[in-house]
Short mmCIF file of C-alpha atoms in Angstrom, two decimals:
data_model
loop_
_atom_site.label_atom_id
_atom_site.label_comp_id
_atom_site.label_asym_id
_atom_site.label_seq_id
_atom_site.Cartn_x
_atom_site.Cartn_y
_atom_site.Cartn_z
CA UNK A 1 0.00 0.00 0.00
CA UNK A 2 1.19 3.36 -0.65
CA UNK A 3 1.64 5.97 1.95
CA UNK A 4 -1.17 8.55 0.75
CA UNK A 5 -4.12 10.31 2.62
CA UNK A 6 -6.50 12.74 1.61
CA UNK A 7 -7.84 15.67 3.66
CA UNK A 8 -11.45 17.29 3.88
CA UNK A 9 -11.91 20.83 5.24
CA UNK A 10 -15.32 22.16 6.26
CA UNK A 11 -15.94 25.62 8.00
CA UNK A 12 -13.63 28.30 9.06
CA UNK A 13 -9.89 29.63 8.23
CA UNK A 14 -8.65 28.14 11.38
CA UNK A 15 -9.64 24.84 10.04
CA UNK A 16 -7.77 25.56 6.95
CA UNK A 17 -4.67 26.67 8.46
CA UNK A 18 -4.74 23.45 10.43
CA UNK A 19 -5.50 21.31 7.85
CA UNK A 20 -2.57 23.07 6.28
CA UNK A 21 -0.16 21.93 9.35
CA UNK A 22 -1.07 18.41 9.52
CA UNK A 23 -0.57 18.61 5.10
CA UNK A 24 2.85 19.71 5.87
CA UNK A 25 3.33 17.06 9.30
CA UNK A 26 2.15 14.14 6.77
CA UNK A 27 4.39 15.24 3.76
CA UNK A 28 7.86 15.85 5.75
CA UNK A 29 7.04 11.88 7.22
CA UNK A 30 6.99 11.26 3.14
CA UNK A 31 3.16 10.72 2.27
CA UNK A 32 1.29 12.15 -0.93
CA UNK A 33 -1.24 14.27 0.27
CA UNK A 34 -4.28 15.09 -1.43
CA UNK A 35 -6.16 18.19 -0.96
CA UNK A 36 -9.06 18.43 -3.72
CA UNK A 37 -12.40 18.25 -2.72
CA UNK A 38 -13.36 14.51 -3.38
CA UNK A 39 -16.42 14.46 -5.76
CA UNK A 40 -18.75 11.64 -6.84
CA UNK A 41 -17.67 11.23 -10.01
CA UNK A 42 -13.74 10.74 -8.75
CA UNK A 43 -12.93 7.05 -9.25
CA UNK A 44 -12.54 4.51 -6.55
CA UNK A 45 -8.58 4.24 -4.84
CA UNK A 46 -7.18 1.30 -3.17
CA UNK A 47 -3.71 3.35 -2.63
CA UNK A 48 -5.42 6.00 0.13
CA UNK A 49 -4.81 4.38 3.53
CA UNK A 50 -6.16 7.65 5.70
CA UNK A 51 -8.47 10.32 5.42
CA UNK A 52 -8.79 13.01 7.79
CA UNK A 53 -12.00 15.07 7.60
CA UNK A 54 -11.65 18.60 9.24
CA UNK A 55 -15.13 19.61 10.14
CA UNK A 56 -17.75 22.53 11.34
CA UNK A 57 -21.04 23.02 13.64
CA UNK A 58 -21.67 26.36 12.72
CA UNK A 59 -25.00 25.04 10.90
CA UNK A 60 -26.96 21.82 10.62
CA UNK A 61 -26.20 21.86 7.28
CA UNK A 62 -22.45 22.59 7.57
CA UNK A 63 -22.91 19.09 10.07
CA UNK A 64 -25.07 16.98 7.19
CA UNK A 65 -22.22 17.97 4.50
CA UNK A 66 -19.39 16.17 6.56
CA UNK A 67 -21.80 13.28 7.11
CA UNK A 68 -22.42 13.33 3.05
CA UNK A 69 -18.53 13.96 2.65
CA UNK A 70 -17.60 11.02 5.47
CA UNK A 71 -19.69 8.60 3.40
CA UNK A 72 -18.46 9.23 0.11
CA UNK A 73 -14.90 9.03 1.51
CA UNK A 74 -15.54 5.54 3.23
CA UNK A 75 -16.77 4.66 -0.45
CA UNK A 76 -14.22 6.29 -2.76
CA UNK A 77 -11.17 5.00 -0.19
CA UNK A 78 -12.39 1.40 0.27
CA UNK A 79 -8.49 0.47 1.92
CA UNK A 80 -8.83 3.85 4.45
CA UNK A 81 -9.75 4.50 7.84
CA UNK A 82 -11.72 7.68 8.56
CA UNK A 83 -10.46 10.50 11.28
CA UNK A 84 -13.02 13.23 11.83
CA UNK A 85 -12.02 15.71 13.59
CA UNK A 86 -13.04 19.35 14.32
CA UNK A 87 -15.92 21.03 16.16
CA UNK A 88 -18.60 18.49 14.95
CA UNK A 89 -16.43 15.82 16.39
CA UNK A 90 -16.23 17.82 19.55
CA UNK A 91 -20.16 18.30 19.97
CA UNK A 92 -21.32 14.94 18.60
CA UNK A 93 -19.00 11.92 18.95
CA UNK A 94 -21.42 9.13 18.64
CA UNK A 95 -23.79 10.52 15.31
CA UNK A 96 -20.12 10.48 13.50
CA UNK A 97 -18.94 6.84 15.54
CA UNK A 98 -22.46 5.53 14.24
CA UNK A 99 -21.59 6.10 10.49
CA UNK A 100 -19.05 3.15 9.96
CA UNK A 101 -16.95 0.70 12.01
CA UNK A 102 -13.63 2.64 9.46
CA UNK A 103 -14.60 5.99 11.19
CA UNK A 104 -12.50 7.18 14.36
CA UNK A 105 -13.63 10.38 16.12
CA UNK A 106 -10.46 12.98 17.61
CA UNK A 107 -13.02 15.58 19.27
CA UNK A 108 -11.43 19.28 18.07
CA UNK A 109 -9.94 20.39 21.05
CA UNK A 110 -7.48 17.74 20.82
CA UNK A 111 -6.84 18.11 17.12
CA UNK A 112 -2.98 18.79 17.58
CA UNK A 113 -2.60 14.92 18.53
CA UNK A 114 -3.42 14.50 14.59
CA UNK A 115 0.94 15.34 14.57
CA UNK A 116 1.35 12.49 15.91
CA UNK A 117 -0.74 10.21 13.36
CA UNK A 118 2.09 10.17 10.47
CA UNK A 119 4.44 8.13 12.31
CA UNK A 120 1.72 5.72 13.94
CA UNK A 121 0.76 5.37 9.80
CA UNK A 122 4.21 4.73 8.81
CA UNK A 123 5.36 2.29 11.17
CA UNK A 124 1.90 -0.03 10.60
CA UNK A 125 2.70 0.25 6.80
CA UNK A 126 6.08 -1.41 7.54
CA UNK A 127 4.71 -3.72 9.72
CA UNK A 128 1.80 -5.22 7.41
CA UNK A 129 1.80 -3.31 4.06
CA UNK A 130 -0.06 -5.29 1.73
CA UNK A 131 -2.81 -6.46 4.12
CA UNK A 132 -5.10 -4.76 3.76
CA UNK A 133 -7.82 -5.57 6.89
CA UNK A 134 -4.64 -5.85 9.28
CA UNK A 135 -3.70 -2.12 8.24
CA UNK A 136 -6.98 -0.42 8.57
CA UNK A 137 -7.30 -3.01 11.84
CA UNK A 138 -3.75 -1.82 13.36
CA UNK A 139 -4.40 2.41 12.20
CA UNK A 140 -7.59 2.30 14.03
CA UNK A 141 -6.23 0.30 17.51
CA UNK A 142 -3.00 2.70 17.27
CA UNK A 143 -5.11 5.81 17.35
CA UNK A 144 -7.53 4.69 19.64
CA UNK A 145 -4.93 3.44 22.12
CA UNK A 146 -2.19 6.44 21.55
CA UNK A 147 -4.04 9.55 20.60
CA UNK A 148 -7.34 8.96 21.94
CA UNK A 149 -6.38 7.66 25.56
CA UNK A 150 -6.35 11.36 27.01
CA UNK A 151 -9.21 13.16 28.22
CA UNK A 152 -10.56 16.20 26.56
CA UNK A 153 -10.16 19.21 28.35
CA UNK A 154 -12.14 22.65 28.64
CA UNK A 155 -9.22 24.86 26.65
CA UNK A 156 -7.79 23.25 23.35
CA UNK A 157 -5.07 20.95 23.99
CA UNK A 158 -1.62 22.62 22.11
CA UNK A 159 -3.92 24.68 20.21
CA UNK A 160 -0.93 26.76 18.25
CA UNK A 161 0.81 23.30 17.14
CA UNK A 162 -0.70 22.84 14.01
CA UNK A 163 1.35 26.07 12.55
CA UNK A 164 3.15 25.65 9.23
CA UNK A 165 4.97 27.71 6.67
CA UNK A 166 4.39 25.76 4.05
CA UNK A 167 0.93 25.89 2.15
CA UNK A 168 0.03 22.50 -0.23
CA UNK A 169 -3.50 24.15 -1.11
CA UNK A 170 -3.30 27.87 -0.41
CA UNK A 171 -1.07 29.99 -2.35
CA UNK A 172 -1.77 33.05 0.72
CA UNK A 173 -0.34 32.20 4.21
CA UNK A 174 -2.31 32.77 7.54
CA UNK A 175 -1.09 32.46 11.55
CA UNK A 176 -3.48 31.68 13.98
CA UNK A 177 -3.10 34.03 17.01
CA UNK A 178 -6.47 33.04 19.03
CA UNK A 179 -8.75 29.92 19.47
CA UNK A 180 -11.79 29.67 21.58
CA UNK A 181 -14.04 31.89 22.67
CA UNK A 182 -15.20 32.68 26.28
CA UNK A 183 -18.46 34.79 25.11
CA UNK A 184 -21.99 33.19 24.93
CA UNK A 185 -23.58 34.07 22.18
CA UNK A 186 -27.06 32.41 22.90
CA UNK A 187 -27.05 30.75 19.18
CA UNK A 188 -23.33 29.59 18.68
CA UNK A 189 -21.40 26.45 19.62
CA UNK A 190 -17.95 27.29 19.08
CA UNK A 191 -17.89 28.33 22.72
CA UNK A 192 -18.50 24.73 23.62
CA UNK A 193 -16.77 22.94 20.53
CA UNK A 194 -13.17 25.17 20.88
CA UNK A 195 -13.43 25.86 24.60
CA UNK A 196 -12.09 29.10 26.49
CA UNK A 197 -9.91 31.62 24.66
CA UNK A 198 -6.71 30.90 24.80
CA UNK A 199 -4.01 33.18 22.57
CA UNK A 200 -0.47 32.92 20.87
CA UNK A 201 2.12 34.77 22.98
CA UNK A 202 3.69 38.10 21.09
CA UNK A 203 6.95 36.46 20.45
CA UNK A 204 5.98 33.04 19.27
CA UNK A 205 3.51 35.19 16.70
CA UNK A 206 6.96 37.15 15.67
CA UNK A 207 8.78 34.04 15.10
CA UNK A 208 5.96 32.55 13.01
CA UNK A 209 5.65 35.54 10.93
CA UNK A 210 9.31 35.69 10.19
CA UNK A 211 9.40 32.34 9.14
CA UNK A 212 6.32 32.82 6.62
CA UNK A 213 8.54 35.67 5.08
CA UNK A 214 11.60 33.89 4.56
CA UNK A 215 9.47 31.13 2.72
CA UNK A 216 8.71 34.35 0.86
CA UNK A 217 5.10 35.13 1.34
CA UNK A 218 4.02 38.55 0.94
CA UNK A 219 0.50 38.57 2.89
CA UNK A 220 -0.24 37.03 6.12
CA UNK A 221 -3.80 36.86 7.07
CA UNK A 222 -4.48 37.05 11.19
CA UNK A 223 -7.02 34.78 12.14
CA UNK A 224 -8.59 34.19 15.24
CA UNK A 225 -11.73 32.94 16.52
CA UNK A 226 -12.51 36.15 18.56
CA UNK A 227 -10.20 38.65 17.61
CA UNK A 228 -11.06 41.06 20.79
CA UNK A 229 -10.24 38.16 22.79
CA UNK A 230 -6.72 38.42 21.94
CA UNK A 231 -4.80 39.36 25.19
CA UNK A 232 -0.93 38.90 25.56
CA UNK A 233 2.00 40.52 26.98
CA UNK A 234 5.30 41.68 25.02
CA UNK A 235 8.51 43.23 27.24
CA UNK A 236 6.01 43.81 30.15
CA UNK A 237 3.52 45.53 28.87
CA UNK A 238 -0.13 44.10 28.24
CA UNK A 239 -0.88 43.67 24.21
CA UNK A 240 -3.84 43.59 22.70
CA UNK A 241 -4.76 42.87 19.01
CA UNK A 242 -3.96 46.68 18.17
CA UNK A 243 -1.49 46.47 20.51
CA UNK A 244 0.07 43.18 18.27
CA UNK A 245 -0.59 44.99 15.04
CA UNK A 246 1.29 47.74 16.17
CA UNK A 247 4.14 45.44 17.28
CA UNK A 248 4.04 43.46 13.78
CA UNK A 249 4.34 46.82 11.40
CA UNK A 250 7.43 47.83 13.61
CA UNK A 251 9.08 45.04 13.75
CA UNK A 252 8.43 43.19 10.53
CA UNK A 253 9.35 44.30 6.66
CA UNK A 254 8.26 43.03 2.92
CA UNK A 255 4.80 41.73 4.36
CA UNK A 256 1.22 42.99 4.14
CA UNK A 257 -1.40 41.68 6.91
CA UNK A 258 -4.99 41.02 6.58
CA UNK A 259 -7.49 40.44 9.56
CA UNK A 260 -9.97 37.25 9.26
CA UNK A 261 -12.67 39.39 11.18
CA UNK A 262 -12.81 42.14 13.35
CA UNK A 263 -15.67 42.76 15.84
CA UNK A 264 -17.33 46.20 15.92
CA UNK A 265 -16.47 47.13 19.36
CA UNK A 266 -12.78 46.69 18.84
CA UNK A 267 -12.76 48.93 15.61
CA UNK A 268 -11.53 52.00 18.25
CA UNK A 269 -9.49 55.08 16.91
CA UNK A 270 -6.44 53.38 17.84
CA UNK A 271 -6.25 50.31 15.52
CA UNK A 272 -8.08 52.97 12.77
CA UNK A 273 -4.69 54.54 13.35
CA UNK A 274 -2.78 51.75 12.76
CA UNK A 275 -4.71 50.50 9.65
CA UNK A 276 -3.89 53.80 7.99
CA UNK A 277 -0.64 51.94 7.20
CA UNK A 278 -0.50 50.40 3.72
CA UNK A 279 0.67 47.21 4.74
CA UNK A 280 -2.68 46.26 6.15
CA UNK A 281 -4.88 44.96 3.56
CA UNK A 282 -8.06 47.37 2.84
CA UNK A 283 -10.75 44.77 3.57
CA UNK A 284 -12.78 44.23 6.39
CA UNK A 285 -15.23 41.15 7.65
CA UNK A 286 -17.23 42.69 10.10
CA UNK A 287 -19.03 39.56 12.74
CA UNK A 288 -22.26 41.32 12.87
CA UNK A 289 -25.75 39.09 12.78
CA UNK A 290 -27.91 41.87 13.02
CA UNK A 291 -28.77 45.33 12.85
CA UNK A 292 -31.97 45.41 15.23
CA UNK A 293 -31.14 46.30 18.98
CA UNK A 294 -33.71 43.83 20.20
CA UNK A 295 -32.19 40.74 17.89
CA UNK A 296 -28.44 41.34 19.41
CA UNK A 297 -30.10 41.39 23.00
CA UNK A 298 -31.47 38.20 22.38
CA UNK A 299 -28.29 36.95 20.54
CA UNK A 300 -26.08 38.18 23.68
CA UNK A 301 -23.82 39.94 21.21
CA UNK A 302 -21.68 42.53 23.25
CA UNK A 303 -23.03 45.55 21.33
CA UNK A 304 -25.70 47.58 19.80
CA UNK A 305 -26.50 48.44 15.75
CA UNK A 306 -24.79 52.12 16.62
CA UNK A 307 -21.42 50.43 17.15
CA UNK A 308 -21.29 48.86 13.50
CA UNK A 309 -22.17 51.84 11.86
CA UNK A 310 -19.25 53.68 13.82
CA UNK A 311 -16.95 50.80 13.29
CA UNK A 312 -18.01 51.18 9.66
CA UNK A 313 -17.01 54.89 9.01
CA UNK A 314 -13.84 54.25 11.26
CA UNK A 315 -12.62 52.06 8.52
CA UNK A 316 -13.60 54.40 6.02
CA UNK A 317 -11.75 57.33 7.08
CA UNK A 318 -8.90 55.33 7.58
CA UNK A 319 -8.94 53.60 3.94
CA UNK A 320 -9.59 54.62 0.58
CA UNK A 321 -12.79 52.95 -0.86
CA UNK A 322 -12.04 49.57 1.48
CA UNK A 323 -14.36 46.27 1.15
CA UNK A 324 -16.15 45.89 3.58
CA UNK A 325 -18.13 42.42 4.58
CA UNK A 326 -20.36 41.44 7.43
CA UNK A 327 -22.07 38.16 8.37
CA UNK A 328 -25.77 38.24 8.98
CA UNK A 329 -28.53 35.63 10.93
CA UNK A 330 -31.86 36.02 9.07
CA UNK A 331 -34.73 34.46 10.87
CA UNK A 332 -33.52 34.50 14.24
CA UNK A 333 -36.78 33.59 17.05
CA UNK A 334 -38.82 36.31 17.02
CA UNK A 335 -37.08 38.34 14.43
CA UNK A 336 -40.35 40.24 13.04
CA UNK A 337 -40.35 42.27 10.04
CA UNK A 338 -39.60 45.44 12.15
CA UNK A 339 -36.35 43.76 12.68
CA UNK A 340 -34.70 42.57 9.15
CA UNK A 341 -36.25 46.06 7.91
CA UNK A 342 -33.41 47.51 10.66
CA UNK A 343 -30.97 44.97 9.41
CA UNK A 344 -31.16 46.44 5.65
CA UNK A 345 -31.16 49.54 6.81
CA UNK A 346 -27.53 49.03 8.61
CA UNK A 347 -26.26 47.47 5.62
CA UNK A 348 -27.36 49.88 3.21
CA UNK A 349 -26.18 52.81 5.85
CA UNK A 350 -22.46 51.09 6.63
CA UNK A 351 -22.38 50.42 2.53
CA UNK A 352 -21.21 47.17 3.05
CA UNK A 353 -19.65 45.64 -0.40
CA UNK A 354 -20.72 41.98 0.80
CA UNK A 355 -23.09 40.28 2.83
CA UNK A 356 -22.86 36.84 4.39
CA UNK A 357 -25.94 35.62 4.76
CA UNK A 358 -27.01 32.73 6.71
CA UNK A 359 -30.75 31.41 7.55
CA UNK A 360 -30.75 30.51 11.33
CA UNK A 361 -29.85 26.95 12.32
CA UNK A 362 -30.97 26.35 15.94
CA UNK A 363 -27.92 24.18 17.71
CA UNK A 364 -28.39 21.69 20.48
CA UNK A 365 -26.94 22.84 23.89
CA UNK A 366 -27.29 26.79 23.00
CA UNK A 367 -30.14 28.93 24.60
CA UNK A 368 -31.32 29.96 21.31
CA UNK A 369 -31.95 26.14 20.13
CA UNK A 370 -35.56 27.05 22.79
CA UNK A 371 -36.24 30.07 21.89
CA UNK A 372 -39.92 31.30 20.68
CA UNK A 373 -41.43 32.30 18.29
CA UNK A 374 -39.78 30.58 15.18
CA UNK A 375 -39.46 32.70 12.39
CA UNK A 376 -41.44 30.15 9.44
CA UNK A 377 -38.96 28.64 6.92
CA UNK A 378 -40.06 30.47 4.15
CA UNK A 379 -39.94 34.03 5.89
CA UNK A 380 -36.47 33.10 6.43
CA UNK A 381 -35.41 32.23 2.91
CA UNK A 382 -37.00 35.52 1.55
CA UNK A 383 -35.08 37.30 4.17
CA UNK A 384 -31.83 35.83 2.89
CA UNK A 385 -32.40 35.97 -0.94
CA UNK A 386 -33.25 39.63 -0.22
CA UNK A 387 -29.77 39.88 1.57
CA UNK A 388 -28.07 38.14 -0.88
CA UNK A 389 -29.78 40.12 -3.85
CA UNK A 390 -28.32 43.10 -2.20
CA UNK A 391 -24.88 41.43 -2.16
CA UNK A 392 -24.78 41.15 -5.69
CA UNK A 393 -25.76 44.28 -6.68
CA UNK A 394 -22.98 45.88 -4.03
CA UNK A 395 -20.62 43.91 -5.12
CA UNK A 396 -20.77 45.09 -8.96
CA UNK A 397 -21.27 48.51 -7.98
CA UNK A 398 -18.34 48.32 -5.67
CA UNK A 399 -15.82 46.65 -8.75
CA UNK A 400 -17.64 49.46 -11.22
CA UNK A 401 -16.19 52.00 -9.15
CA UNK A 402 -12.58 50.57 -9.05
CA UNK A 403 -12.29 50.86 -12.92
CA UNK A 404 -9.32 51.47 -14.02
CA UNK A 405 -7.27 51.68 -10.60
CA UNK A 406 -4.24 49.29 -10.18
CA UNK A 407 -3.84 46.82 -7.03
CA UNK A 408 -1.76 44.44 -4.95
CA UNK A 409 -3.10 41.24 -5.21
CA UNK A 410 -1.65 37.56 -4.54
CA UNK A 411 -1.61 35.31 -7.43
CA UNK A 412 -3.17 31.77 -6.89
CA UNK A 413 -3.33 29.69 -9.74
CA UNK A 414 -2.20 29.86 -14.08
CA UNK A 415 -3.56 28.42 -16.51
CA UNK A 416 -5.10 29.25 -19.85
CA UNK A 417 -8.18 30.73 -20.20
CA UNK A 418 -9.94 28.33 -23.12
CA UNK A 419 -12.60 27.45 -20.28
CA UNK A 420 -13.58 30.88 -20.05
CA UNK A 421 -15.71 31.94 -23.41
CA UNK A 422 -15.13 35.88 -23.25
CA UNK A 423 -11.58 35.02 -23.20
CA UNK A 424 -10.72 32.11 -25.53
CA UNK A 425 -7.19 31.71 -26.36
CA UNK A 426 -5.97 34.40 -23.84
CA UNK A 427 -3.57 33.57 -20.90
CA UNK A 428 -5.11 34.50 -17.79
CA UNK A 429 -3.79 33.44 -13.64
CA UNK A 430 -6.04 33.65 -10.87
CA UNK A 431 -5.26 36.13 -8.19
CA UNK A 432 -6.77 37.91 -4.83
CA UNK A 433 -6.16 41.73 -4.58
CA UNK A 434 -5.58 43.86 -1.60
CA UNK A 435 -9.01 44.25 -1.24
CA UNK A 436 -9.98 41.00 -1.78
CA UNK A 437 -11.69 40.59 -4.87
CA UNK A 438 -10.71 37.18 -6.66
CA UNK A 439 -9.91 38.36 -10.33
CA UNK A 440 -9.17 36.52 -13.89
CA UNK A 441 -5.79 38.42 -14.97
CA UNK A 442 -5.50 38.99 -18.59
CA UNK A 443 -1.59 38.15 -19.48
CA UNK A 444 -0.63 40.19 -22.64
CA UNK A 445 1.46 38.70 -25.02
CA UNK A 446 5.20 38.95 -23.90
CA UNK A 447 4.69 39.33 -20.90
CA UNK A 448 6.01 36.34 -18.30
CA UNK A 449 2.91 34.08 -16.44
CA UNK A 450 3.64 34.77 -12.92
CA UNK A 451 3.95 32.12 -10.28
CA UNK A 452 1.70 31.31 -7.62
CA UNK A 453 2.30 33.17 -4.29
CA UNK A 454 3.80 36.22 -6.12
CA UNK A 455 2.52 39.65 -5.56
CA UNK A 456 1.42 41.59 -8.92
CA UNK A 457 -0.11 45.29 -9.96
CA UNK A 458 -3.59 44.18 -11.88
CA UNK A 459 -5.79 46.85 -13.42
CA UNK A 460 -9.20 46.36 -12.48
CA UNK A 461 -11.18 46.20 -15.94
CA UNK A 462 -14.90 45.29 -15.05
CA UNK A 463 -17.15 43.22 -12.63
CA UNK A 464 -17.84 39.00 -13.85
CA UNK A 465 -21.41 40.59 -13.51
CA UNK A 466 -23.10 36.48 -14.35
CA UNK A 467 -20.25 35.16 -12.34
CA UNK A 468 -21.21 37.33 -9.15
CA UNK A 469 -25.23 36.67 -9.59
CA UNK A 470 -24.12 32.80 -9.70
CA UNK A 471 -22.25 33.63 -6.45
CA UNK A 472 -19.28 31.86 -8.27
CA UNK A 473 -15.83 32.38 -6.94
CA UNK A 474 -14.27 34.65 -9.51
CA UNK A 475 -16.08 38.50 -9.74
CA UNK A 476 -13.54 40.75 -11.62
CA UNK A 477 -11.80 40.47 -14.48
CA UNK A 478 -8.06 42.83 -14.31
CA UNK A 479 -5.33 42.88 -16.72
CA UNK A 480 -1.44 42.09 -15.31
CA UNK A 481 -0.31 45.66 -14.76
#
């Protein structure tokens, strides 16, 4: 048997960065990894002796996607055994165990034992490598018995181990700097999935960004859980995230930073200050979930409507024209129509370029899962086709008004372009810019395809306008500067 797994990521960056990490702890023991998305129409392989499955509880439908993605794998990878991992492994241990005898549970907050798996792997392979039964047999007793035998704790277990500066599937690095969460938002899980907040001391996040740029990155996205949870001390003073930006422009060079999120009652004149400097990337995800007063009581979020729309023009005055995002909760118990109307009305007031828009999905152990009334199914879906109708026309209004200027942006992938119609025959690579549109490049003749992970100056040209109404990944099509 050959020594080659394949890994599934669901949910958030931190899952990706970690997926990334145990890519990179699997390929230095000498394994192919695989990173694609496995499909239904990929063929059946004998060769794959491990699949690790990186999941999410955000939504019951983020939940029934892993199950649909565990089952395929268990089909596709008839020689592997199964590891799901992740915050649906930490809420719900038995609905995954019940799946398949090939399936072994690590619950999230112990995902960092998942370092330890390549050279459990390895040594059964030399021990019975063309047994099939015995390997999958041995796998699953040597992770049961010697990553499974501790308990699971409260606070992630070495939650900054699965840190990497080398990306198989992303061509744009990120360093996680917080995990868990110690608010309780009455409709989220992660509190009880990641466990308490926990962060990355200032000096371990300096020596992880200095090893990103001498593997020659050139933007490092900060991600975090809760980013005003971040709380650290540097040369004995206390540091928080502003505090760490502030630390990071000083003390770093050649690198451009870019926050996952940012809550609205961090977004204080200080870090505004800060973000003035053009190393931090002009886009902004706002965690919002509502602009009605009354909804965020009931959510327990830790502000009010006012504070968004001040965070908003913050980020305004302190970039030029920057893209700003938000995540929103339509149909939330007793949302009325009062409500959503107040929800627009923030959006449309904070001009936000994108909306992220989610129908609520009540989850077990959270207050909300109780609450009354319940907002009917089909209220909710209008509510989020209105949101997302909105999106779409921001969004090409937005790239309409960036005509003709030139930006950063991060290549990601070349190839040519005889898949795209409007562009037959023209070289084109895929790239993110500093304000994080994903755009088709146009390469003119002559001029040299650059590689993936490079920084380039693209000219905007004009919004994918069928792409963006698809909600398709690419919106803008630039030209290599």
């Amino acid at each position: 048997m050959n020594k080659k797994i394949h890994i599934e990521t669901l949910g958030c960056r931190l899952n990706q960065i970690e997926s990334e990490s145990v890519a990179a702890f699997f390929s230095d023991d000498g394994f192919t990894v695989v990173m694609k998305s496995i499909t239904s129409k990929d063929k059946e392989d004998s060769d794959c002796v491990l699949c690790v499955v990186n999941t999410c509880t955000v939504t019951a439908k983020a939940e029934q996607k892993a199950r649909r993605i565990i089952r395929l794998l268990l089909k596709k990878y008839p020689s592997s055994i199964v590891v799901v991992t992740g915050c649906y492994a930490q809420v719900n241990k038995e609905e995954i165990l019940a799946i398949d005898e090939r399936v072994v549970v690590l619950p999230g907050r112990v995902k960092s034992r998942l370092s330890d798996v390549p050279a459990i792997v390895s040594s059964v392979l030399k021990e019975s490598e063309n047994n099939v039964e015995l390997v999958q047999k041995k796998i699953k007793e040597h992770l049961e018995s010697k990553v499974l035998f501790k308990p699971v704790t409260d606070t992630s277990e070495n939650p900054f181990k699965l840190a990497t500066d080398t990306f198989l599937h992303h061509s744009r690095s990120s360093i996680k700097i917080q995990d868990g969460c110690n608010c309780r938002c009455s409709y989220c899980e992660i509190c009880i999935a990641r466990g308490k907040s926990v962060s990355l001391e200032v000096s371990e996040v300096l020596k992880q960004v200095e090893k990103l740029i001498s593997a020659g990155q050139k933007e490092i996205v900060i991600t975090t859980v809760n980013i005003a949870q971040y709380k650290s001390e540097y040369e004995g003073k206390s540091v928080d995230i502003a505090g760490l930006l502030e630390i990071l422009l000083n003390k770093t060079k050649g690198v451009s930073f870019r926050f996952s999120s940012l809550y609205p009652q961090i977004v204080d004149e200080r870090l505004c200050e800060l973000i003035k400097d053009e190393r931090v990337r002009p886009h902004f995800h706002l965690s919002v979930q509502s602009g009605s007063d009354d909804v965020l009581l009931k959510m327990n979020r830790p502000y009010k409507a006012q504070a968004v729309i001040d965070a908003c023009n913050r980020l305004k005055a302190a970039k030029k024209n920057p893209y700003l995002a938000c995540d929103i909760i339509a149909g939330f118990p007793g949302e009325s129509d009062e409500d959503f109307k107040a929800t627009m009305n923030l959006i449309k007031e904070c001009g936000f370029t994108w909306v992220h828009a989610f129908p609520f999905s009540p989850r077990p152990n959270t207050v909300a899962f109780t609450m009354k009334p319940k907002v009917p199914e089909f209220v909710t879906g209008k509510r989020v086709d209105e949101l997302l109708e909105y999106s779409f026309d921001s969004k090409i209004k937005y790239i309409e008004s960036l005509k003709g200027t030139v930006h950063k942006a991060i290549v990601e992938t070349s190839h040519n372009s005889n898949a795209l119609k409007m562009h037959d025959g023209k070289k084109v690579v895929h790239a993110v810019s500093d304000n994080f549109l994903h755009c088709v490049v146009l390469i003119d003749d002559g001029k040299e395809i650059p590689s993936a992970g490079s920084e380039v100056d693209v000219e905007i040209v004009s919004p994918l306008v069928d792409e963006i109404r698809r909600n398709g990944e690419m919106e803008v099509l630039a030209r290599l500067w």
